[in-house]
Short mmCIF file of C-alpha atoms in Angstrom, two decimals:
data_model
loop_
_atom_site.label_atom_id
_atom_site.label_comp_id
_atom_site.label_asym_id
_atom_site.label_seq_id
_atom_site.Cartn_x
_atom_site.Cartn_y
_atom_site.Cartn_z
CA MET A 11 -0.05 0.02 -0.03
CA THR A 12 1.43 3.33 -1.08
CA GLU A 13 1.46 6.70 0.88
CA GLU A 14 -1.30 7.93 -1.33
CA GLU A 15 -3.49 4.87 -0.65
CA VAL A 16 -3.01 5.23 3.12
CA GLU A 17 -3.92 8.84 2.89
CA ALA A 18 -7.01 8.05 0.89
CA ARG A 19 -7.94 5.36 3.39
CA ALA A 20 -7.66 7.86 6.27
CA ARG A 21 -9.74 10.47 4.39
CA GLU A 22 -12.44 8.02 3.58
CA PHE A 23 -12.60 7.01 7.25
CA LEU A 24 -12.83 10.69 8.37
CA ALA A 25 -15.63 11.38 5.88
CA ALA A 26 -17.63 8.39 7.35
CA HIS A 27 -17.10 9.01 11.08
CA ASP A 28 -17.90 12.19 12.90
CA PRO A 29 -14.93 13.18 15.15
CA GLY A 30 -17.29 15.41 17.20
CA GLY A 31 -19.42 12.44 18.24
CA ASP A 32 -18.73 9.77 20.87
CA ARG A 33 -15.00 9.71 21.48
CA LEU A 34 -14.81 5.97 22.31
CA GLU A 35 -16.85 4.94 19.34
CA PHE A 36 -14.59 7.00 17.05
CA LEU A 37 -11.43 5.34 18.42
CA ARG A 38 -12.97 1.89 18.15
CA ALA A 39 -13.90 2.51 14.53
CA ARG A 40 -10.39 3.85 13.79
CA PHE A 41 -8.86 0.70 15.21
CA ASP A 42 -11.22 -1.49 13.08
CA ALA A 43 -10.26 0.52 9.97
CA GLY A 44 -6.58 -0.33 10.47
CA LEU A 45 -5.59 3.26 11.32
CA ALA A 46 -4.49 2.71 14.94
CA TRP A 47 -0.90 1.57 14.23
CA VAL A 48 -0.57 1.02 10.49
CA HIS A 49 2.49 -1.36 10.78
CA PHE A 50 0.42 -3.90 12.81
CA PRO A 51 -1.34 -6.71 10.86
CA GLU A 52 -4.78 -6.21 9.37
CA GLY A 53 -7.53 -7.08 11.86
CA LEU A 54 -5.33 -5.97 14.75
CA GLY A 55 -5.55 -2.18 14.25
CA GLY A 56 -3.19 -2.05 11.27
CA LEU A 57 -2.77 -2.33 7.58
CA GLY A 58 0.49 -4.32 7.51
CA VAL A 59 2.38 -1.38 5.93
CA HIS A 60 5.54 0.58 6.64
CA ARG A 61 5.70 2.09 10.17
CA GLU A 62 6.56 5.56 8.86
CA LEU A 63 3.16 5.80 7.11
CA GLN A 64 1.60 6.32 10.50
CA GLN A 65 2.65 9.90 10.10
CA VAL A 66 0.31 10.19 7.07
CA VAL A 67 -2.63 8.98 9.21
CA GLU A 68 -1.86 11.26 12.11
CA ARG A 69 -1.70 14.26 9.72
CA VAL A 70 -5.07 13.52 8.21
CA LEU A 71 -6.69 12.75 11.64
CA ALA A 72 -5.17 15.74 13.44
CA GLY A 73 -7.86 17.39 15.53
CA THR A 74 -9.91 14.23 15.98
CA PRO A 75 -10.16 12.29 19.30
CA GLN A 76 -6.61 11.30 20.32
CA LEU A 77 -5.02 8.89 22.80
CA ASP A 78 -3.90 9.82 26.31
CA VAL A 79 -0.29 8.94 25.80
CA GLY A 80 0.63 9.78 29.36
CA LEU A 81 -1.97 7.45 30.79
CA GLN A 82 -1.67 4.74 28.15
CA GLY A 83 2.19 4.87 27.59
CA ILE A 84 2.99 1.52 29.09
CA GLY A 85 0.25 -0.26 27.18
CA LEU A 86 1.10 1.38 23.85
CA GLY A 87 4.84 1.39 24.05
CA MET A 88 5.56 -1.85 25.97
CA ALA A 89 2.61 -4.27 26.34
CA ALA A 90 1.31 -3.96 22.75
CA PRO A 91 4.56 -4.76 20.87
CA THR A 92 5.27 -7.63 23.26
CA ILE A 93 1.78 -9.10 22.84
CA LEU A 94 2.06 -8.77 19.11
CA ALA A 95 5.42 -10.58 19.07
CA PHE A 96 4.70 -13.43 21.60
CA GLY A 97 0.93 -13.58 22.20
CA THR A 98 -1.46 -16.10 20.80
CA GLU A 99 -3.99 -15.02 18.20
CA GLU A 100 -6.64 -15.12 20.98
CA GLN A 101 -4.57 -12.94 23.26
CA LYS A 102 -3.88 -10.39 20.44
CA ARG A 103 -7.64 -10.12 19.62
CA ARG A 104 -8.54 -9.93 23.29
CA PHE A 105 -6.10 -7.31 24.54
CA LEU A 106 -4.96 -5.06 21.68
CA LYS A 107 -8.13 -3.13 20.86
CA PRO A 108 -9.11 -2.03 24.38
CA LEU A 109 -5.42 -1.35 25.07
CA TRP A 110 -5.27 1.07 22.13
CA THR A 111 -8.60 2.82 22.74
CA GLY A 112 -7.73 3.38 26.44
CA GLU A 113 -10.64 1.26 27.77
CA GLU A 114 -8.03 -0.85 29.62
CA ILE A 115 -4.96 0.74 31.13
CA TRP A 116 -1.79 -1.30 31.57
CA CYS A 117 1.19 -1.18 34.07
CA GLN A 118 4.40 -3.01 34.32
CA LEU A 119 5.33 -5.49 37.09
CA PHE A 120 9.14 -5.97 36.67
CA SER A 121 11.27 -4.28 39.31
CA GLU A 122 11.41 -5.53 42.87
CA PRO A 123 13.00 -4.19 46.05
CA GLY A 124 15.89 -6.63 45.55
CA ALA A 125 15.90 -6.69 41.79
CA GLY A 126 16.00 -3.41 40.03
CA SER A 127 19.10 -2.93 37.91
CA ASP A 128 19.69 -6.72 37.94
CA LEU A 129 16.21 -7.66 37.02
CA ALA A 130 17.03 -11.30 36.40
CA THR A 131 17.48 -11.83 40.16
CA LEU A 132 13.77 -11.21 40.81
CA ALA A 133 12.18 -13.42 43.44
CA THR A 134 8.36 -13.12 42.75
CA ARG A 135 7.31 -16.82 42.28
CA ALA A 136 4.73 -18.35 40.04
CA VAL A 137 3.92 -21.97 40.87
CA ARG A 138 1.79 -24.02 38.52
CA ASP A 139 -1.41 -25.53 39.88
CA GLY A 140 -3.23 -27.31 37.08
CA ASP A 141 -4.35 -24.81 34.51
CA GLU A 142 -3.51 -21.87 36.73
CA TRP A 143 -0.36 -20.21 38.20
CA VAL A 144 -0.25 -19.05 41.85
CA VAL A 145 1.83 -15.91 42.09
CA ASP A 146 3.44 -14.53 45.32
CA GLY A 147 5.84 -11.58 45.58
CA GLN A 148 6.40 -7.87 45.61
CA LYS A 149 6.89 -5.40 42.82
CA VAL A 150 7.99 -1.76 43.11
CA TRP A 151 8.13 1.50 41.11
CA THR A 152 5.00 0.49 39.19
CA SER A 153 3.80 3.53 37.26
CA GLY A 154 0.05 3.81 37.12
CA ALA A 155 -0.83 0.63 38.94
CA HIS A 156 -3.60 2.46 40.83
CA HIS A 157 -5.67 2.82 37.65
CA ALA A 158 -4.40 -0.24 35.59
CA ARG A 159 -6.67 -3.09 34.51
CA TRP A 160 -3.84 -5.36 33.42
CA ALA A 161 -0.08 -5.71 33.98
CA ILE A 162 2.83 -7.31 32.16
CA LEU A 163 4.47 -9.48 34.76
CA VAL A 164 7.71 -11.42 34.94
CA ALA A 165 7.91 -14.14 37.68
CA ARG A 166 10.24 -17.00 38.59
CA THR A 167 8.92 -20.39 37.73
CA ASP A 168 12.10 -22.46 38.20
CA PRO A 169 14.56 -21.58 40.97
CA ASP A 170 16.79 -24.55 40.18
CA VAL A 171 18.32 -23.01 37.02
CA PRO A 172 20.45 -19.88 36.51
CA LYS A 173 18.60 -16.66 37.04
CA HIS A 174 17.92 -15.77 33.31
CA ARG A 175 16.57 -19.19 32.49
CA GLY A 176 13.90 -19.64 35.15
CA LEU A 177 11.63 -16.81 34.35
CA THR A 178 8.18 -16.74 32.66
CA TYR A 179 6.14 -13.81 31.44
CA PHE A 180 2.45 -13.34 32.22
CA VAL A 181 -0.38 -10.91 31.82
CA CYS A 182 -1.63 -10.13 35.28
CA ASP A 183 -5.21 -9.27 36.21
CA MET A 184 -4.81 -6.22 38.47
CA HIS A 185 -8.39 -6.87 39.80
CA ALA A 186 -7.61 -10.42 40.81
CA PRO A 187 -7.90 -11.40 44.51
CA GLY A 188 -4.51 -10.98 46.25
CA VAL A 189 -3.34 -7.87 44.26
CA GLU A 190 -2.68 -4.94 46.63
CA VAL A 191 -1.49 -1.57 45.34
CA ARG A 192 0.15 0.97 47.66
CA PRO A 193 1.23 4.51 46.71
CA LEU A 194 4.86 5.62 46.70
CA ARG A 195 5.14 9.33 47.30
CA GLN A 196 7.86 11.05 45.25
CA ILE A 197 9.87 14.22 45.85
CA THR A 198 7.39 16.00 43.60
CA GLY A 199 4.59 15.39 46.08
CA GLU A 200 2.77 13.05 43.66
CA ALA A 201 2.45 9.26 43.75
CA GLU A 202 2.49 8.16 40.17
CA PHE A 203 4.56 5.14 41.27
CA ASN A 204 3.35 2.29 43.43
CA GLU A 205 4.44 -0.84 45.13
CA VAL A 206 2.37 -3.98 44.37
CA PHE A 207 2.01 -6.95 46.65
CA LEU A 208 0.92 -10.25 45.13
CA THR A 209 -0.42 -12.84 47.54
CA GLY A 210 -1.74 -16.10 46.21
CA VAL A 211 -2.80 -14.41 42.90
CA ARG A 212 -4.24 -17.01 40.49
CA LEU A 213 -3.64 -16.50 36.84
CA GLY A 214 -4.88 -18.81 34.16
CA ASP A 215 -2.25 -20.37 31.83
CA ASP A 216 -4.05 -18.47 29.00
CA LEU A 217 -2.49 -15.38 30.56
CA ARG A 218 1.06 -16.61 29.85
CA LEU A 219 3.04 -14.84 27.13
CA GLY A 220 5.63 -17.06 25.47
CA GLU A 221 6.88 -20.44 26.66
CA VAL A 222 7.47 -21.42 30.23
CA GLY A 223 11.06 -20.52 31.18
CA ASP A 224 11.39 -18.08 28.24
CA GLY A 225 10.40 -15.01 30.15
CA TRP A 226 13.75 -13.37 29.95
CA ARG A 227 13.67 -13.25 26.14
CA VAL A 228 10.12 -11.93 26.18
CA ALA A 229 11.07 -9.29 28.80
CA GLN A 230 13.99 -8.10 26.58
CA MET A 231 11.46 -7.27 23.89
CA THR A 232 9.49 -5.20 26.38
CA LEU A 233 12.58 -3.43 27.74
CA MET A 234 13.89 -2.53 24.32
CA ASN A 235 10.55 -1.01 23.39
CA GLU A 236 10.35 0.78 26.66
CA ARG A 237 13.69 2.54 26.09
CA VAL A 238 12.68 3.47 22.59
CA ALA A 239 9.33 4.82 23.84
CA ILE A 240 11.06 6.93 26.50
CA GLY A 241 14.02 8.18 24.56
CA GLY A 242 13.08 7.89 20.93
CA ALA A 243 9.76 9.54 20.62
CA PRO A 244 9.39 12.04 17.70
CA VAL A 245 10.23 15.63 18.72
CA ARG A 246 10.09 18.60 16.40
CA ARG A 247 13.16 20.88 16.04
CA GLY A 248 13.28 23.10 19.06
CA GLY A 249 10.58 21.07 20.82
CA GLY A 250 10.54 19.24 24.09
CA MET A 251 12.42 20.50 27.12
CA VAL A 252 14.85 22.65 25.12
CA GLY A 253 11.84 24.49 23.62
CA VAL A 254 10.54 25.32 27.07
CA VAL A 255 13.98 26.72 28.14
CA ALA A 256 14.43 28.57 24.86
CA GLU A 257 11.00 30.21 25.18
CA THR A 258 11.84 31.54 28.65
CA TRP A 259 15.23 32.81 27.27
CA ARG A 260 13.52 34.77 24.42
CA GLU A 261 10.79 36.22 26.68
CA ARG A 262 12.91 37.09 29.70
CA PRO A 263 16.00 39.09 28.53
CA GLU A 264 16.73 40.21 32.09
CA LEU A 265 17.69 36.64 32.94
CA ARG A 266 20.39 36.36 30.36
CA THR A 267 24.11 36.27 31.03
CA HIS A 268 27.01 35.42 28.77
CA ASP A 269 27.80 32.16 30.67
CA LEU A 270 24.14 31.01 30.52
CA HIS A 271 24.10 31.90 26.77
CA GLN A 272 27.05 29.66 26.06
CA ARG A 273 25.56 26.82 28.07
CA LEU A 274 22.19 27.05 26.35
CA LEU A 275 23.89 26.94 22.92
CA ARG A 276 25.65 23.72 23.91
CA LEU A 277 22.40 22.26 25.22
CA TRP A 278 20.60 23.24 21.96
CA VAL A 279 23.16 21.45 19.95
CA GLU A 280 22.98 18.32 22.15
CA SER A 281 19.21 18.35 21.85
CA GLU A 282 19.37 18.64 18.01
CA VAL A 283 21.87 15.77 17.86
CA THR A 284 19.59 13.68 20.05
CA ARG A 285 16.52 14.54 17.95
CA LEU A 286 18.29 13.49 14.75
CA ALA A 287 19.63 10.30 16.32
CA GLY A 288 16.01 9.52 17.32
CA ALA A 289 14.82 9.99 13.74
CA ARG A 290 17.57 7.58 12.57
CA LEU A 291 16.52 5.07 15.17
CA ARG A 292 12.91 5.15 14.06
CA GLU A 293 13.99 4.52 10.47
CA GLN A 294 15.89 1.44 11.70
CA LEU A 295 12.70 0.30 13.61
CA ALA A 296 10.78 0.60 10.38
CA ALA A 297 12.90 -2.25 9.04
CA GLY A 298 12.57 -4.55 12.07
CA GLN A 299 12.46 -4.90 15.85
CA PRO A 300 14.23 -2.49 18.29
CA GLY A 301 17.72 -3.35 19.31
CA PRO A 302 20.23 -2.10 21.90
CA GLU A 303 20.49 1.28 20.13
CA GLY A 304 17.40 2.31 22.03
CA SER A 305 19.33 2.14 25.26
CA GLY A 306 21.65 4.77 23.93
CA MET A 307 18.69 7.02 23.07
CA LYS A 308 17.22 6.64 26.49
CA LEU A 309 20.61 7.34 28.09
CA SER A 310 20.94 10.55 26.16
CA PHE A 311 17.37 11.61 26.83
CA ALA A 312 17.84 11.23 30.65
CA ALA A 313 21.09 13.23 30.76
CA LEU A 314 19.68 15.97 28.53
CA ASN A 315 16.35 16.34 30.41
CA GLN A 316 18.17 16.65 33.67
CA ALA A 317 20.69 19.21 32.28
CA LEU A 318 17.87 21.33 30.75
CA SER A 319 15.59 21.23 33.76
CA GLY A 320 18.58 22.21 35.96
CA PHE A 321 19.46 25.08 33.58
CA ASP A 322 15.85 26.26 33.76
CA VAL A 323 15.87 26.54 37.48
CA GLU A 324 19.26 28.14 37.64
CA MET A 325 18.40 30.74 34.95
CA ARG A 326 15.34 31.88 36.92
CA GLY A 327 17.29 32.41 40.17
CA GLU A 328 15.22 32.67 43.30
CA GLU A 329 12.07 32.42 41.19
CA GLY A 330 13.24 28.95 40.09
CA LEU A 331 13.20 27.71 43.63
CA GLU A 332 9.44 28.23 43.92
CA TYR A 333 7.16 25.17 43.75
CA ASP A 334 3.63 25.16 42.64
CA ASP A 335 1.98 22.34 44.64
CA TRP A 336 3.39 19.94 47.20
CA SER A 337 0.11 18.33 48.02
CA PHE A 338 -0.10 14.58 47.83
CA ARG A 339 -2.05 13.33 44.85
CA ARG A 340 -2.41 10.23 42.68
CA SER A 341 -1.41 11.63 39.28
CA ASP A 342 -2.56 9.96 36.06
CA SER A 343 0.52 10.82 34.02
CA VAL A 344 3.76 12.83 33.96
CA ASP A 345 3.13 16.50 33.00
CA PHE A 346 6.46 18.05 32.20
CA PHE A 347 5.00 20.93 30.25
CA GLY A 348 1.92 21.77 32.38
CA ARG A 349 3.82 22.30 35.64
CA GLY A 350 6.45 24.75 36.65
CA PRO A 351 10.35 24.52 36.47
CA GLY A 352 10.59 23.17 40.07
CA TYR A 353 8.46 20.20 39.24
CA ARG A 354 10.38 19.50 35.97
CA TYR A 355 13.69 19.67 37.87
CA LEU A 356 12.56 17.21 40.55
CA ARG A 357 10.69 14.83 38.23
CA ALA A 358 13.71 14.69 35.75
CA LYS A 359 15.74 13.03 38.56
CA GLY A 360 13.75 9.91 37.89
CA ASN A 361 14.67 9.83 34.11
CA SER A 362 18.01 8.23 34.86
CA ILE A 363 16.35 5.43 36.88
CA GLU A 364 13.05 4.54 35.20
CA GLY A 365 13.33 2.35 32.14
CA GLY A 366 16.70 1.09 33.09
CA THR A 367 19.32 2.97 35.10
CA SER A 368 21.88 4.98 33.24
CA GLU A 369 24.62 2.83 34.73
CA ILE A 370 23.06 -0.36 33.31
CA LEU A 371 22.31 1.29 29.92
CA ARG A 372 26.00 2.28 29.67
CA ASN A 373 26.94 -1.38 30.06
CA ILE A 374 24.48 -2.32 27.34
CA VAL A 375 25.79 0.29 24.92
CA ALA A 376 29.41 -0.69 25.66
CA GLU A 377 28.80 -4.42 25.21
CA ARG A 378 26.12 -4.77 22.61
CA VAL A 379 26.65 -1.58 20.52
CA LEU A 380 30.41 -0.86 20.79
CA GLY A 381 31.34 -4.58 21.18
CA LEU A 382 33.57 -3.99 24.26
CA PRO A 383 34.36 -6.84 26.56
CA SER A 384 31.61 -7.70 29.04
CA GLU A 385 32.00 -7.38 32.81
CA PRO A 386 32.83 -10.55 34.67
CA ARG A 387 29.70 -12.37 35.88
CA VAL A 388 30.37 -14.97 38.52
CA ASP A 389 26.71 -15.88 38.90
CA LYS A 390 26.12 -16.59 35.24
CA ASP A 391 25.80 -20.37 35.58
CA VAL A 392 24.78 -20.62 39.25
CA PRO A 393 21.18 -21.80 40.06
CA TRP A 394 19.09 -18.90 41.33
CA LYS A 395 18.28 -20.69 44.60
CA ASP A 396 22.01 -20.79 45.38
CA LEU A 397 22.67 -17.08 44.86
CA PRO A 398 23.32 -15.02 48.03
CA ARG A 399 20.47 -12.66 48.82
#
């Protein structure tokens, strides 16, 4: 299908469906028309065409009901591509449509108090009981768990083999008995993160993604997509955080100094390099699945966001130390552009932790992109049950 044909399909859809009517019905119809994510197969919200043709659809359908990316980010960027790659046909048809329309929100049950950077050491257990799995454990730093309907979950199903080989990947029903969600208050005052306790949670085997014991390979797909979603999202020239800082610079000449000017120029160049690298990465994605290059993009994004938010606060002087709202609240999404510089500065501190710490991402880039020797790993062939904890 050519670009012209995709554009014609989108215009035909728009002519047949009123964007001013029921929002949910419009989004459902858009999915059924294959205009949700055009690179997905037909019948699953796509047309089976080149990923880059999504831009054509978005251009035609600009101004129509849109997705809440902040609320749906984990489902769209992490769960959906994993389900597409490893799910059964039944799972794809059950989960993808309500995931895309936002009728069902997703969260991610990966990190644990004792397994963050080294995720493969996780201790949450899933024990088979007939056609079900009984899950017990604790997860942490779970964004959006307080409003999620489903979760992507990695659990240990075989403690007698090395840590990477005894994991299995599941879809977890967040409404199932035994799932308890507790808020984690951040330095911003919000609680977008949670800790999740799983006590005797029963999941049917039809909620397993991939083969038993193959959870690490499935999780790698999720993690690579996560890093691309965080660090490789499309940004226009002069957009994003550098755009916020540049706008203040233009509107507030009294804040300018020679030193700040030189620093802002360097940050602008770094932002543009990162933007262009992201465009190149998306071109590579159009030809296949994400690779370790996404880790480099996420690494760059975190460092740049922290530098820009710090610059913004410093440039404003005493005014930059003000904070708009410390009250505790359960936020739906991260709002970098709707809040003040103090919020952006504090929230950006999490960018180098979420989605893989910057330290771990440097290891990935060094070993899997640059081909440098890997770090010695003394636990590589040791059964998980024998590892010191």
